[in-house]
PDB file of C-alpha atoms and ligand atoms in Angstrom:
ATOM      1  CA  MET A   1      74.503 234.091 -49.553  1.00 45.00           C
ATOM      2  CA  PRO A   2      74.963 237.504 -47.938  1.00 52.00           C
ATOM      3  CA  GLY A   3      78.515 238.192 -46.808  1.00 65.00           C
ATOM      4  CA  LEU A   4      79.228 238.970 -43.191  1.00 83.00           C
ATOM      5  CA  SER A   5      80.294 242.549 -42.979  1.00 86.00           C
ATOM      6  CA  LEU A   6      83.480 242.964 -41.034  1.00 91.00           C
ATOM      7  CA  ASN A   7      84.704 246.371 -39.974  1.00 90.00           C
ATOM      8  CA  ALA A   8      88.271 247.457 -39.374  1.00 91.00           C
ATOM      9  CA  SER A   9      88.390 245.661 -36.026  1.00 94.00           C
ATOM     10  CA  PHE A  10      89.087 242.466 -38.028  1.00 96.00           C
ATOM     11  CA  VAL A  11      92.624 241.931 -39.295  1.00 97.00           C
ATOM     12  CA  LEU A  12      92.303 239.631 -42.298  1.00 97.00           C
ATOM     13  CA  PRO A  13      94.241 238.060 -43.837  1.00 98.00           C
ATOM     14  CA  SER A  14      96.052 237.528 -40.557  1.00 98.00           C
ATOM     15  CA  PRO A  15      99.749 238.489 -40.684  1.00 98.00           C
ATOM     16  CA  LEU A  16     102.458 235.917 -41.373  1.00 98.00           C
ATOM     17  CA  GLN A  17     105.774 236.646 -39.638  1.00 98.00           C
ATOM     18  CA  LEU A  18     109.177 235.009 -39.956  1.00 98.00           C
ATOM     19  CA  LEU A  19     110.692 234.244 -36.553  1.00 98.00           C
ATOM     20  CA  ARG A  20     114.360 235.187 -36.329  1.00 98.00           C
ATOM     21  CA  SER A  21     116.837 233.961 -33.748  1.00 97.00           C
ATOM     22  CA  LYS A  22     120.321 232.477 -33.646  1.00 97.00           C
ATOM     23  CA  PHE A  23     118.915 229.064 -32.739  1.00 97.00           C
ATOM     24  CA  LEU A  24     116.589 229.117 -35.730  1.00 98.00           C
ATOM     25  CA  SER A  25     119.165 230.302 -38.246  1.00 97.00           C
ATOM     26  CA  ASP A  26     121.645 227.669 -36.966  1.00 97.00           C
ATOM     27  CA  SER A  27     118.953 225.018 -37.393  1.00 98.00           C
ATOM     28  CA  GLY A  28     118.395 225.853 -41.062  1.00 98.00           C
ATOM     29  CA  VAL A  29     114.626 225.768 -40.523  1.00 98.00           C
ATOM     30  CA  LYS A  30     112.519 228.723 -41.618  1.00 98.00           C
ATOM     31  CA  LEU A  31     109.887 229.074 -38.925  1.00 98.00           C
ATOM     32  CA  TRP A  32     106.932 231.316 -39.679  1.00 98.00           C
ATOM     33  CA  ILE A  33     104.066 232.169 -37.367  1.00 98.00           C
ATOM     34  CA  LYS A  34     100.557 232.756 -38.703  1.00 98.00           C
ATOM     35  CA  ARG A  35      99.113 235.379 -36.389  1.00 98.00           C
ATOM     36  CA  ASP A  36      95.468 234.347 -36.104  1.00 98.00           C
ATOM     37  CA  ASP A  37      95.676 235.726 -32.563  1.00 98.00           C
ATOM     38  CA  LEU A  38      95.586 239.172 -34.207  1.00 98.00           C
ATOM     39  CA  ILE A  39      92.387 238.567 -36.226  1.00 98.00           C
ATOM     40  CA  HIS A  40      90.257 240.261 -33.593  1.00 98.00           C
ATOM     41  CA  THR A  41      90.846 241.246 -29.986  1.00 96.00           C
ATOM     42  CA  GLN A  42      87.786 239.301 -28.811  1.00 97.00           C
ATOM     43  CA  ILE A  43      86.706 236.938 -31.606  1.00 97.00           C
ATOM     44  CA  SER A  44      90.217 235.672 -31.931  1.00 92.00           C
ATOM     45  CA  GLY A  45      92.146 232.968 -33.629  1.00 96.00           C
ATOM     46  CA  ASN A  46      90.773 229.688 -34.812  1.00 98.00           C
ATOM     47  CA  LYS A  47      87.478 230.422 -33.041  1.00 98.00           C
ATOM     48  CA  TRP A  48      86.664 233.073 -35.643  1.00 98.00           C
ATOM     49  CA  ARG A  49      87.665 230.712 -38.456  1.00 98.00           C
ATOM     50  CA  LYS A  50      85.266 228.093 -37.083  1.00 98.00           C
ATOM     51  CA  LEU A  51      82.433 230.524 -36.334  1.00 98.00           C
ATOM     52  CA  LYS A  52      82.349 232.282 -39.691  1.00 98.00           C
ATOM     53  CA  TYR A  53      80.344 229.781 -41.761  1.00 98.00           C
ATOM     54  CA  ASN A  54      78.343 228.688 -38.739  1.00 98.00           C
ATOM     55  CA  ILE A  55      77.090 232.260 -38.345  1.00 98.00           C
ATOM     56  CA  ARG A  56      76.123 232.359 -42.026  1.00 97.00           C
ATOM     57  CA  GLN A  57      74.331 229.034 -41.696  1.00 98.00           C
ATOM     58  CA  MET A  58      72.494 230.248 -38.603  1.00 98.00           C
ATOM     59  CA  GLN A  59      71.360 233.363 -40.494  1.00 97.00           C
ATOM     60  CA  GLN A  60      70.236 231.277 -43.468  1.00 97.00           C
ATOM     61  CA  GLU A  61      68.190 229.060 -41.210  1.00 98.00           C
ATOM     62  CA  GLY A  62      66.557 232.172 -39.766  1.00 97.00           C
ATOM     63  CA  LYS A  63      67.528 231.302 -36.195  1.00 98.00           C
ATOM     64  CA  LYS A  64      67.640 234.063 -33.621  1.00 96.00           C
ATOM     65  CA  GLY A  65      70.798 232.966 -31.907  1.00 98.00           C
ATOM     66  CA  MET A  66      73.219 230.253 -30.959  1.00 98.00           C
ATOM     67  CA  ILE A  67      73.338 227.750 -28.153  1.00 98.00           C
ATOM     68  CA  THR A  68      76.798 226.378 -27.549  1.00 98.00           C
ATOM     69  CA  PHE A  69      78.873 224.522 -24.972  1.00 97.00           C
ATOM     70  CA  GLY A  70      82.140 224.933 -23.100  1.00 97.00           C
ATOM     71  CA  GLY A  71      84.133 224.879 -19.901  1.00 95.00           C
ATOM     72  CA  ALA A  72      84.349 227.864 -17.561  1.00 94.00           C
ATOM     73  CA  PHE A  73      87.564 229.144 -19.180  1.00 94.00           C
ATOM     74  CA  SER A  74      86.600 228.307 -22.756  1.00 96.00           C
ATOM     75  CA  ASN A  75      88.006 230.414 -25.592  1.00 97.00           C
ATOM     76  CA  HIS A  76      85.074 229.255 -27.692  1.00 98.00           C
ATOM     77  CA  ILE A  77      82.488 230.566 -25.206  1.00 98.00           C
ATOM     78  CA  TYR A  78      84.337 233.881 -25.049  1.00 98.00           C
ATOM     79  CA  ALA A  79      84.525 234.241 -28.845  1.00 98.00           C
ATOM     80  CA  THR A  80      80.919 233.167 -29.447  1.00 98.00           C
ATOM     81  CA  ALA A  81      79.633 235.675 -26.885  1.00 98.00           C
ATOM     82  CA  ALA A  82      81.665 238.449 -28.541  1.00 98.00           C
ATOM     83  CA  ALA A  83      80.478 237.408 -32.011  1.00 98.00           C
ATOM     84  CA  GLY A  84      76.872 237.499 -30.843  1.00 98.00           C
ATOM     85  CA  GLN A  85      77.315 241.031 -29.619  1.00 97.00           C
ATOM     86  CA  TYR A  86      79.164 242.110 -32.761  1.00 97.00           C
ATOM     87  CA  PHE A  87      76.780 240.573 -35.306  1.00 96.00           C
ATOM     88  CA  GLY A  88      73.638 241.112 -33.246  1.00 96.00           C
ATOM     89  CA  PHE A  89      72.422 237.611 -32.441  1.00 98.00           C
ATOM     90  CA  SER A  90      71.663 236.209 -29.021  1.00 98.00           C
ATOM     91  CA  THR A  91      73.814 233.581 -27.396  1.00 98.00           C
ATOM     92  CA  ILE A  92      73.294 230.951 -24.732  1.00 98.00           C
ATOM     93  CA  GLY A  93      76.330 229.226 -23.233  1.00 98.00           C
ATOM     94  CA  ILE A  94      75.915 225.865 -21.525  1.00 97.00           C
ATOM     95  CA  ILE A  95      78.806 225.812 -19.079  1.00 97.00           C
ATOM     96  CA  ARG A  96      80.317 222.651 -17.639  1.00 96.00           C
ATOM     97  CA  GLY A  97      80.389 222.702 -13.829  1.00 93.00           C
ATOM     98  CA  GLU A  98      78.529 224.438 -11.046  1.00 87.00           C
ATOM     99  CA  ALA A  99      78.251 228.203 -10.917  1.00 86.00           C
ATOM    100  CA  SER A 100      80.683 229.776  -8.465  1.00 84.00           C
ATOM    101  CA  ALA A 101      79.874 232.854  -6.426  1.00 81.00           C
ATOM    102  CA  ALA A 102      81.773 235.171  -8.738  1.00 88.00           C
ATOM    103  CA  LEU A 103      82.193 234.742 -12.462  1.00 92.00           C
ATOM    104  CA  ASN A 104      85.774 234.257 -13.639  1.00 93.00           C
ATOM    105  CA  PRO A 105      87.103 236.799 -16.208  1.00 93.00           C
ATOM    106  CA  THR A 106      86.091 234.608 -19.177  1.00 95.00           C
ATOM    107  CA  LEU A 107      82.492 234.165 -18.047  1.00 96.00           C
ATOM    108  CA  ALA A 108      82.211 237.728 -16.771  1.00 96.00           C
ATOM    109  CA  PHE A 109      83.134 238.884 -20.273  1.00 97.00           C
ATOM    110  CA  ALA A 110      80.683 236.475 -21.933  1.00 98.00           C
ATOM    111  CA  HIS A 111      77.941 237.694 -19.607  1.00 98.00           C
ATOM    112  CA  SER A 112      78.797 241.325 -20.363  1.00 98.00           C
ATOM    113  CA  CYS A 113      78.323 240.554 -24.082  1.00 98.00           C
ATOM    114  CA  GLY A 114      74.784 239.438 -23.308  1.00 98.00           C
ATOM    115  CA  MET A 115      75.375 235.692 -23.277  1.00 98.00           C
ATOM    116  CA  GLN A 116      72.916 233.796 -21.099  1.00 98.00           C
ATOM    117  CA  LEU A 117      74.923 231.354 -18.979  1.00 97.00           C
ATOM    118  CA  GLN A 118      73.434 228.014 -18.044  1.00 96.00           C
ATOM    119  CA  PHE A 119      75.532 225.935 -15.654  1.00 96.00           C
ATOM    120  CA  VAL A 120      75.174 222.159 -15.703  1.00 96.00           C
ATOM    121  CA  SER A 121      76.948 219.430 -13.752  1.00 94.00           C
ATOM    122  CA  ARG A 122      79.861 217.651 -15.387  1.00 93.00           C
ATOM    123  CA  MET A 123      77.770 214.536 -15.639  1.00 92.00           C
ATOM    124  CA  ALA A 124      74.797 216.222 -17.290  1.00 93.00           C
ATOM    125  CA  TYR A 125      77.175 218.074 -19.632  1.00 94.00           C
ATOM    126  CA  ARG A 126      78.390 214.808 -21.128  1.00 91.00           C
ATOM    127  CA  ASP A 127      74.854 213.832 -22.142  1.00 89.00           C
ATOM    128  CA  GLN A 128      74.049 216.560 -24.639  1.00 82.00           C
ATOM    129  CA  LEU A 129      70.897 214.905 -25.921  1.00 83.00           C
ATOM    130  CA  GLY A 130      69.636 214.522 -22.369  1.00 90.00           C
ATOM    131  CA  LEU A 131      70.264 218.235 -21.826  1.00 93.00           C
ATOM    132  CA  GLN A 132      67.864 219.068 -24.615  1.00 92.00           C
ATOM    133  CA  SER A 133      64.987 217.368 -22.863  1.00 92.00           C
ATOM    134  CA  GLU A 134      65.985 218.503 -19.379  1.00 92.00           C
ATOM    135  CA  LEU A 135      66.872 222.160 -19.841  1.00 95.00           C
ATOM    136  CA  ASP A 136      64.075 224.566 -20.552  1.00 95.00           C
ATOM    137  CA  LEU A 137      65.753 226.537 -23.335  1.00 96.00           C
ATOM    138  CA  PRO A 138      64.371 227.763 -26.694  1.00 97.00           C
ATOM    139  CA  TRP A 139      66.068 224.921 -28.584  1.00 96.00           C
ATOM    140  CA  GLU A 140      63.901 225.246 -31.693  1.00 96.00           C
ATOM    141  CA  GLU A 141      64.662 228.903 -32.264  1.00 98.00           C
ATOM    142  CA  TYR A 142      68.385 228.581 -31.768  1.00 98.00           C
ATOM    143  CA  TYR A 143      71.225 227.187 -33.847  1.00 98.00           C
ATOM    144  CA  LEU A 144      73.063 224.445 -32.008  1.00 97.00           C
ATOM    145  CA  LEU A 145      76.837 224.662 -32.198  1.00 97.00           C
ATOM    146  CA  PRO A 146      78.871 221.829 -30.652  1.00 95.00           C
ATOM    147  CA  GLU A 147      81.656 222.328 -28.126  1.00 94.00           C
ATOM    148  CA  GLY A 148      84.645 224.187 -29.560  1.00 95.00           C
ATOM    149  CA  GLY A 149      82.557 225.163 -32.608  1.00 97.00           C
ATOM    150  CA  SER A 150      83.838 222.055 -34.378  1.00 97.00           C
ATOM    151  CA  ASN A 151      81.439 220.756 -37.006  1.00 97.00           C
ATOM    152  CA  GLY A 152      81.258 220.572 -40.800  1.00 98.00           C
ATOM    153  CA  TYR A 153      80.709 224.333 -41.159  1.00 98.00           C
ATOM    154  CA  ALA A 154      83.920 224.964 -39.224  1.00 98.00           C
ATOM    155  CA  LEU A 155      86.030 223.394 -41.952  1.00 98.00           C
ATOM    156  CA  PRO A 156      85.765 225.908 -44.841  1.00 98.00           C
ATOM    157  CA  GLY A 157      86.579 228.817 -42.521  1.00 98.00           C
ATOM    158  CA  CYS A 158      89.743 227.085 -41.342  1.00 98.00           C
ATOM    159  CA  ALA A 159      90.638 226.132 -44.911  1.00 98.00           C
ATOM    160  CA  GLU A 160      90.671 229.851 -45.809  1.00 98.00           C
ATOM    161  CA  MET A 161      93.707 230.223 -43.591  1.00 98.00           C
ATOM    162  CA  ILE A 162      95.611 227.967 -45.992  1.00 98.00           C
ATOM    163  CA  ASP A 163      94.554 230.122 -48.967  1.00 98.00           C
ATOM    164  CA  GLU A 164      95.921 233.179 -47.142  1.00 98.00           C
ATOM    165  CA  LEU A 165      99.141 231.368 -46.297  1.00 98.00           C
ATOM    166  CA  LYS A 166      99.752 230.273 -49.845  1.00 98.00           C
ATOM    167  CA  GLN A 167      99.412 233.853 -51.058  1.00 98.00           C
ATOM    168  CA  GLN A 168     101.697 235.113 -48.321  1.00 98.00           C
ATOM    169  CA  LEU A 169     104.351 232.537 -49.272  1.00 98.00           C
ATOM    170  CA  ASP A 170     104.506 233.569 -52.954  1.00 98.00           C
ATOM    171  CA  ASN A 171     102.030 230.946 -54.038  1.00 98.00           C
ATOM    172  CA  GLN A 172     103.803 228.042 -52.315  1.00 97.00           C
ATOM    173  CA  TYR A 173     102.450 225.681 -49.721  1.00 98.00           C
ATOM    174  CA  PRO A 174     104.731 225.333 -46.684  1.00 98.00           C
ATOM    175  CA  ASP A 175     106.576 222.032 -46.173  1.00 98.00           C
ATOM    176  CA  TYR A 176     105.039 221.728 -42.698  1.00 98.00           C
ATOM    177  CA  CYS A 177     102.105 223.301 -40.894  1.00 98.00           C
ATOM    178  CA  CYS A 178     102.016 222.878 -37.126  1.00 99.00           C
ATOM    179  CA  LEU A 179      99.075 223.625 -34.862  1.00 98.00           C
ATOM    180  CA  SER A 180      97.656 222.815 -31.466  1.00 98.00           C
ATOM    181  CA  CYS A 181      94.710 220.387 -31.268  1.00 98.00           C
ATOM    182  CA  GLY A 182      91.810 220.370 -28.829  1.00 97.00           C
ATOM    183  CA  THR A 183      88.808 218.847 -30.576  1.00 96.00           C
ATOM    184  CA  GLY A 184      90.708 218.572 -33.875  1.00 97.00           C
ATOM    185  CA  GLY A 185      88.181 220.691 -35.807  1.00 98.00           C
ATOM    186  CA  THR A 186      90.738 223.289 -36.851  1.00 98.00           C
ATOM    187  CA  MET A 187      93.155 220.609 -37.992  1.00 98.00           C
ATOM    188  CA  ALA A 188      90.458 218.939 -40.082  1.00 98.00           C
ATOM    189  CA  GLY A 189      89.801 222.301 -41.763  1.00 98.00           C
ATOM    190  CA  LEU A 190      93.479 222.848 -42.518  1.00 98.00           C
ATOM    191  CA  ILE A 191      93.689 219.342 -43.999  1.00 98.00           C
ATOM    192  CA  THR A 192      90.896 220.224 -46.430  1.00 98.00           C
ATOM    193  CA  GLY A 193      92.638 223.509 -47.310  1.00 98.00           C
ATOM    194  CA  LEU A 194      95.980 221.858 -48.046  1.00 98.00           C
ATOM    195  CA  LYS A 195      94.384 219.311 -50.384  1.00 97.00           C
ATOM    196  CA  GLY A 196      97.241 216.888 -49.847  1.00 97.00           C
ATOM    197  CA  ALA A 197     100.110 219.418 -50.075  1.00 98.00           C
ATOM    198  CA  GLY A 198     102.890 219.410 -47.471  1.00 98.00           C
ATOM    199  CA  GLN A 199     102.702 217.813 -44.040  1.00 98.00           C
ATOM    200  CA  LEU A 200     100.489 218.802 -41.150  1.00 98.00           C
ATOM    201  CA  ILE A 201     101.418 218.094 -37.543  1.00 98.00           C
ATOM    202  CA  GLY A 202      98.804 218.501 -34.833  1.00 98.00           C
ATOM    203  CA  PHE A 203     100.184 218.804 -31.301  1.00 98.00           C
ATOM    204  CA  SER A 204      97.654 217.440 -28.868  1.00 97.00           C
ATOM    205  CA  ALA A 205      96.898 219.713 -25.915  1.00 97.00           C
ATOM    206  CA  LEU A 206      95.039 216.854 -24.227  1.00 95.00           C
ATOM    207  CA  LYS A 207      95.979 213.423 -23.022  1.00 94.00           C
ATOM    208  CA  GLY A 208      94.619 210.503 -24.986  1.00 89.00           C
ATOM    209  CA  ASP A 209      94.566 209.131 -28.471  1.00 88.00           C
ATOM    210  CA  PHE A 210      91.226 210.227 -29.865  1.00 91.00           C
ATOM    211  CA  HIS A 211      92.322 212.856 -32.400  1.00 93.00           C
ATOM    212  CA  GLN A 212      93.182 210.482 -35.206  1.00 94.00           C
ATOM    213  CA  SER A 213      89.653 209.085 -35.370  1.00 95.00           C
ATOM    214  CA  ALA A 214      87.860 212.339 -34.443  1.00 96.00           C
ATOM    215  CA  ILE A 215      89.525 214.116 -37.377  1.00 97.00           C
ATOM    216  CA  ALA A 216      89.022 211.240 -39.808  1.00 96.00           C
ATOM    217  CA  ASP A 217      85.333 211.097 -38.819  1.00 96.00           C
ATOM    218  CA  LEU A 218      84.820 214.830 -39.281  1.00 96.00           C
ATOM    219  CA  LEU A 219      86.367 214.648 -42.769  1.00 96.00           C
ATOM    220  CA  ALA A 220      84.400 211.554 -43.781  1.00 96.00           C
ATOM    221  CA  GLN A 221      81.065 212.889 -42.465  1.00 96.00           C
ATOM    222  CA  ASN A 222      81.506 215.988 -44.589  1.00 96.00           C
ATOM    223  CA  GLN A 223      82.486 214.138 -47.744  1.00 95.00           C
ATOM    224  CA  TYR A 224      86.084 215.283 -47.849  1.00 95.00           C
ATOM    225  CA  PRO A 225      88.735 213.033 -49.370  1.00 92.00           C
ATOM    226  CA  GLN A 226      90.780 211.018 -46.898  1.00 89.00           C
ATOM    227  CA  TYR A 227      94.068 212.845 -47.179  1.00 95.00           C
ATOM    228  CA  THR A 228      96.997 211.155 -45.457  1.00 96.00           C
ATOM    229  CA  ASN A 229      99.511 214.026 -45.125  1.00 98.00           C
ATOM    230  CA  TRP A 230      98.877 214.604 -41.437  1.00 98.00           C
ATOM    231  CA  GLN A 231      99.873 213.205 -38.063  1.00 97.00           C
ATOM    232  CA  ILE A 232      99.167 213.830 -34.391  1.00 98.00           C
ATOM    233  CA  ASN A 233     102.035 214.377 -31.971  1.00 98.00           C
ATOM    234  CA  THR A 234     100.998 213.328 -28.461  1.00 97.00           C
ATOM    235  CA  ARG A 235     104.283 214.034 -26.679  1.00 97.00           C
ATOM    236  CA  TYR A 236     103.671 217.610 -25.484  1.00 97.00           C
ATOM    237  CA  HIS A 237     100.373 217.710 -23.592  1.00 96.00           C
ATOM    238  CA  PHE A 238     102.188 218.325 -20.247  1.00 96.00           C
ATOM    239  CA  GLY A 239      99.942 215.967 -18.325  1.00 94.00           C
ATOM    240  CA  GLY A 240      96.675 216.910 -20.023  1.00 92.00           C
ATOM    241  CA  TYR A 241      94.286 219.722 -20.714  1.00 91.00           C
ATOM    242  CA  ALA A 242      95.099 222.919 -18.804  1.00 88.00           C
ATOM    243  CA  ARG A 243      98.033 221.254 -17.016  1.00 93.00           C
ATOM    244  CA  HIS A 244     101.330 223.067 -16.982  1.00 94.00           C
ATOM    245  CA  ASN A 245     104.786 222.954 -15.413  1.00 95.00           C
ATOM    246  CA  ALA A 246     107.743 225.296 -14.913  1.00 96.00           C
ATOM    247  CA  GLN A 247     109.389 224.371 -18.231  1.00 97.00           C
ATOM    248  CA  LEU A 248     106.281 225.320 -20.160  1.00 97.00           C
ATOM    249  CA  ILE A 249     106.015 228.684 -18.409  1.00 97.00           C
ATOM    250  CA  GLU A 250     109.717 229.299 -19.008  1.00 97.00           C
ATOM    251  CA  LEU A 251     109.355 228.538 -22.722  1.00 97.00           C
ATOM    252  CA  MET A 252     106.488 231.037 -22.949  1.00 97.00           C
ATOM    253  CA  GLN A 253     108.493 233.715 -21.158  1.00 95.00           C
ATOM    254  CA  CYS A 254     111.574 233.160 -23.347  1.00 96.00           C
ATOM    255  CA  PHE A 255     109.421 233.181 -26.462  1.00 98.00           C
ATOM    256  CA  TYR A 256     108.023 236.544 -25.429  1.00 97.00           C
ATOM    257  CA  GLN A 257     111.499 237.921 -24.743  1.00 96.00           C
ATOM    258  CA  ASP A 258     112.839 236.736 -28.097  1.00 97.00           C
ATOM    259  CA  PHE A 259     109.894 237.570 -30.345  1.00 98.00           C
ATOM    260  CA  GLN A 260     107.555 239.866 -28.333  1.00 97.00           C
ATOM    261  CA  ILE A 261     104.683 237.477 -29.062  1.00 98.00           C
ATOM    262  CA  PRO A 262     102.545 236.243 -26.146  1.00 98.00           C
ATOM    263  CA  LEU A 263     101.442 232.595 -26.044  1.00 98.00           C
ATOM    264  CA  ASP A 264      98.811 230.858 -23.937  1.00 97.00           C
ATOM    265  CA  PRO A 265      99.569 227.942 -21.588  1.00 97.00           C
ATOM    266  CA  ILE A 266      96.710 225.689 -22.768  1.00 97.00           C
ATOM    267  CA  TYR A 267      97.449 225.443 -26.487  1.00 98.00           C
ATOM    268  CA  THR A 268     100.076 227.582 -28.204  1.00 98.00           C
ATOM    269  CA  GLY A 269     102.707 227.393 -25.432  1.00 98.00           C
ATOM    270  CA  LYS A 270     102.680 223.594 -25.718  1.00 98.00           C
ATOM    271  CA  LEU A 271     102.755 223.864 -29.499  1.00 98.00           C
ATOM    272  CA  PHE A 272     105.918 225.961 -29.564  1.00 98.00           C
ATOM    273  CA  TYR A 273     107.529 223.838 -26.881  1.00 98.00           C
ATOM    274  CA  GLY A 274     106.968 220.831 -29.134  1.00 98.00           C
ATOM    275  CA  ILE A 275     108.147 222.582 -32.306  1.00 98.00           C
ATOM    276  CA  PHE A 276     111.399 223.725 -30.676  1.00 98.00           C
ATOM    277  CA  GLU A 277     112.019 220.185 -29.381  1.00 98.00           C
ATOM    278  CA  LEU A 278     111.473 218.739 -32.855  1.00 98.00           C
ATOM    279  CA  ILE A 279     113.844 221.323 -34.354  1.00 98.00           C
ATOM    280  CA  ARG A 280     116.455 220.404 -31.738  1.00 98.00           C
ATOM    281  CA  GLU A 281     116.047 216.720 -32.614  1.00 98.00           C
ATOM    282  CA  GLY A 282     116.566 217.473 -36.311  1.00 98.00           C
ATOM    283  CA  PHE A 283     113.034 216.369 -37.229  1.00 98.00           C
ATOM    284  CA  PHE A 284     112.611 219.040 -39.935  1.00 98.00           C
ATOM    285  CA  PRO A 285     115.114 218.745 -42.808  1.00 98.00           C
ATOM    286  CA  LYS A 286     117.403 221.788 -43.260  1.00 97.00           C
ATOM    287  CA  GLY A 287     115.856 224.315 -45.600  1.00 97.00           C
ATOM    288  CA  SER A 288     112.264 223.381 -44.640  1.00 98.00           C
ATOM    289  CA  THR A 289     109.587 226.006 -44.378  1.00 98.00           C
ATOM    290  CA  VAL A 290     107.517 225.441 -41.254  1.00 98.00           C
ATOM    291  CA  VAL A 291     104.418 227.480 -40.437  1.00 98.00           C
ATOM    292  CA  ALA A 292     103.124 227.418 -36.869  1.00 99.00           C
ATOM    293  CA  LEU A 293      99.594 228.600 -36.267  1.00 98.00           C
ATOM    294  CA  HIS A 294      99.095 231.080 -33.433  1.00 98.00           C
ATOM    295  CA  SER A 295      95.490 230.085 -32.829  1.00 98.00           C
ATOM    296  CA  GLY A 296      94.842 232.802 -30.217  1.00 98.00           C
ATOM    297  CA  GLY A 297      93.533 231.949 -26.763  1.00 96.00           C
ATOM    298  CA  LEU A 298      95.189 234.853 -24.985  1.00 97.00           C
ATOM    299  CA  GLN A 299      91.955 235.840 -23.220  1.00 95.00           C
ATOM    300  CA  GLY A 300      92.583 232.985 -20.799  1.00 92.00           C
ATOM    301  CA  ASN A 301      95.935 234.340 -19.596  1.00 94.00           C
ATOM    302  CA  GLN A 302      94.249 236.761 -17.235  1.00 87.00           C
ATOM    303  CA  GLY A 303      92.312 233.980 -15.529  1.00 86.00           C
ATOM    304  CA  PHE A 304      95.443 231.841 -15.407  1.00 90.00           C
ATOM    305  CA  THR A 305      97.354 234.585 -13.611  1.00 89.00           C
ATOM    306  CA  LYS A 306      94.490 234.954 -11.159  1.00 87.00           C
ATOM    307  CA  ARG A 307      94.299 231.216 -10.442  1.00 88.00           C
ATOM    308  CA  PHE A 308      97.979 230.357 -10.259  1.00 91.00           C
ATOM    309  CA  GLY A 309      99.625 233.685  -9.495  1.00 91.00           C
ATOM    310  CA  ILE A 310     101.966 233.212 -12.462  1.00 91.00           C
ATOM    311  CA  HIS A 311     102.270 236.318 -14.598  1.00 89.00           C
ATOM    312  CA  LEU A 312     101.946 235.667 -18.326  1.00 91.00           C
ATOM    313  CA  PRO A 313     102.567 238.258 -21.020  1.00 86.00           C
ATOM    314  CA  SER A 314      99.380 238.943 -22.947  1.00 82.00           C
TER     315      SER A 314
HETATM  316  C1  LIG B   1      90.167 226.035 -29.117  1.00 93.11           C
HETATM  317  C2  LIG B   1      91.623 226.246 -29.369  1.00 93.11           C
HETATM  318  C3  LIG B   1      92.428 225.285 -29.993  1.00 93.11           C
HETATM  319  C4  LIG B   1      91.897 223.922 -30.360  1.00 93.11           C
HETATM  320  O1  LIG B   1      91.164 223.944 -31.557  1.00 93.11           O
HETATM  321  P1  LIG B   1      90.390 222.656 -32.025  1.00 93.11           P
HETATM  322  O2  LIG B   1      89.767 223.045 -33.306  1.00 93.11           O
HETATM  323  O3  LIG B   1      89.358 222.347 -30.975  1.00 93.11           O
HETATM  324  O4  LIG B   1      91.352 221.536 -32.152  1.00 93.11           O
HETATM  325  C5  LIG B   1      93.748 225.585 -30.239  1.00 93.11           C
HETATM  326  N1  LIG B   1      94.275 226.777 -29.871  1.00 93.11           N
HETATM  327  C6  LIG B   1      93.546 227.710 -29.247  1.00 93.11           C
HETATM  328  C7  LIG B   1      94.212 228.973 -28.830  1.00 93.11           C
HETATM  329  C8  LIG B   1      92.203 227.487 -28.979  1.00 93.11           C
HETATM  330  O5  LIG B   1      91.482 228.429 -28.352  1.00 93.11           O
END
């Protein structure tokens, strides 16, 4: 299979940094952050990990581009549009919700990368099979990538992050890996990479209890062993997807002051809020090595500032 050629705009392996503060040294927990947000300025974070083998598969199938799905602020839409421009394939984004007069920063960027945007109602969006008969799009010539880029081909790309980590930690697996979960595709990939080593905690960014079965299904459908070293924490979704409150914003601002690392309010802000709470509660034994995944998502901060008038470092 031909390799994808990546120029110097990709930072791989992504850096691993130890976070240092008085609180953390008092806690006895070694907290590392895996900077997937630095992989690429536009094809960032876990979205690149999930796209990588999907792009190869698309090329192998001789398709001319990708059709994919997402909300109007979707990091996945943003990254797929940028990847299409970078690797030279065409992209069509099926966007949930009606078109507004002006494109928001996420969609304006996707459009500027050449992505064709197709808006569909929330109701039609839910019926993806129905869309294929209703929408006049070149379905046959395009590779279909589900929402969030989460399918079987997403898993090996995410698993590579664990290989990088192990090397960066002197050939050791961390005691805990923590990440934010949307669809659960990234978590499923990390589970396959860990092959049963350590513990994985997925912090749900959404309300509801669907992750456990969504992840188990994704693993089973792709013939991966049913590892049991993982759990979903549902305590830090802050009311649901894209909801936020003053405490969350404050955590993000303090985190930036202490470590000069920007977070996003949808995923990684909630993740670090949850991790710091668990550390405070003594959840991680003293001496543990904990790796938190910075999965990216910073492109959305601009739109967030525009919508809510709350400045976020980015
Ligand atoms: C999409 C996204 C996630 C969620 O990833 P899933 O694989 O859907 O669980 C987490 N963090 C960021 C920054 C994202 O953009």
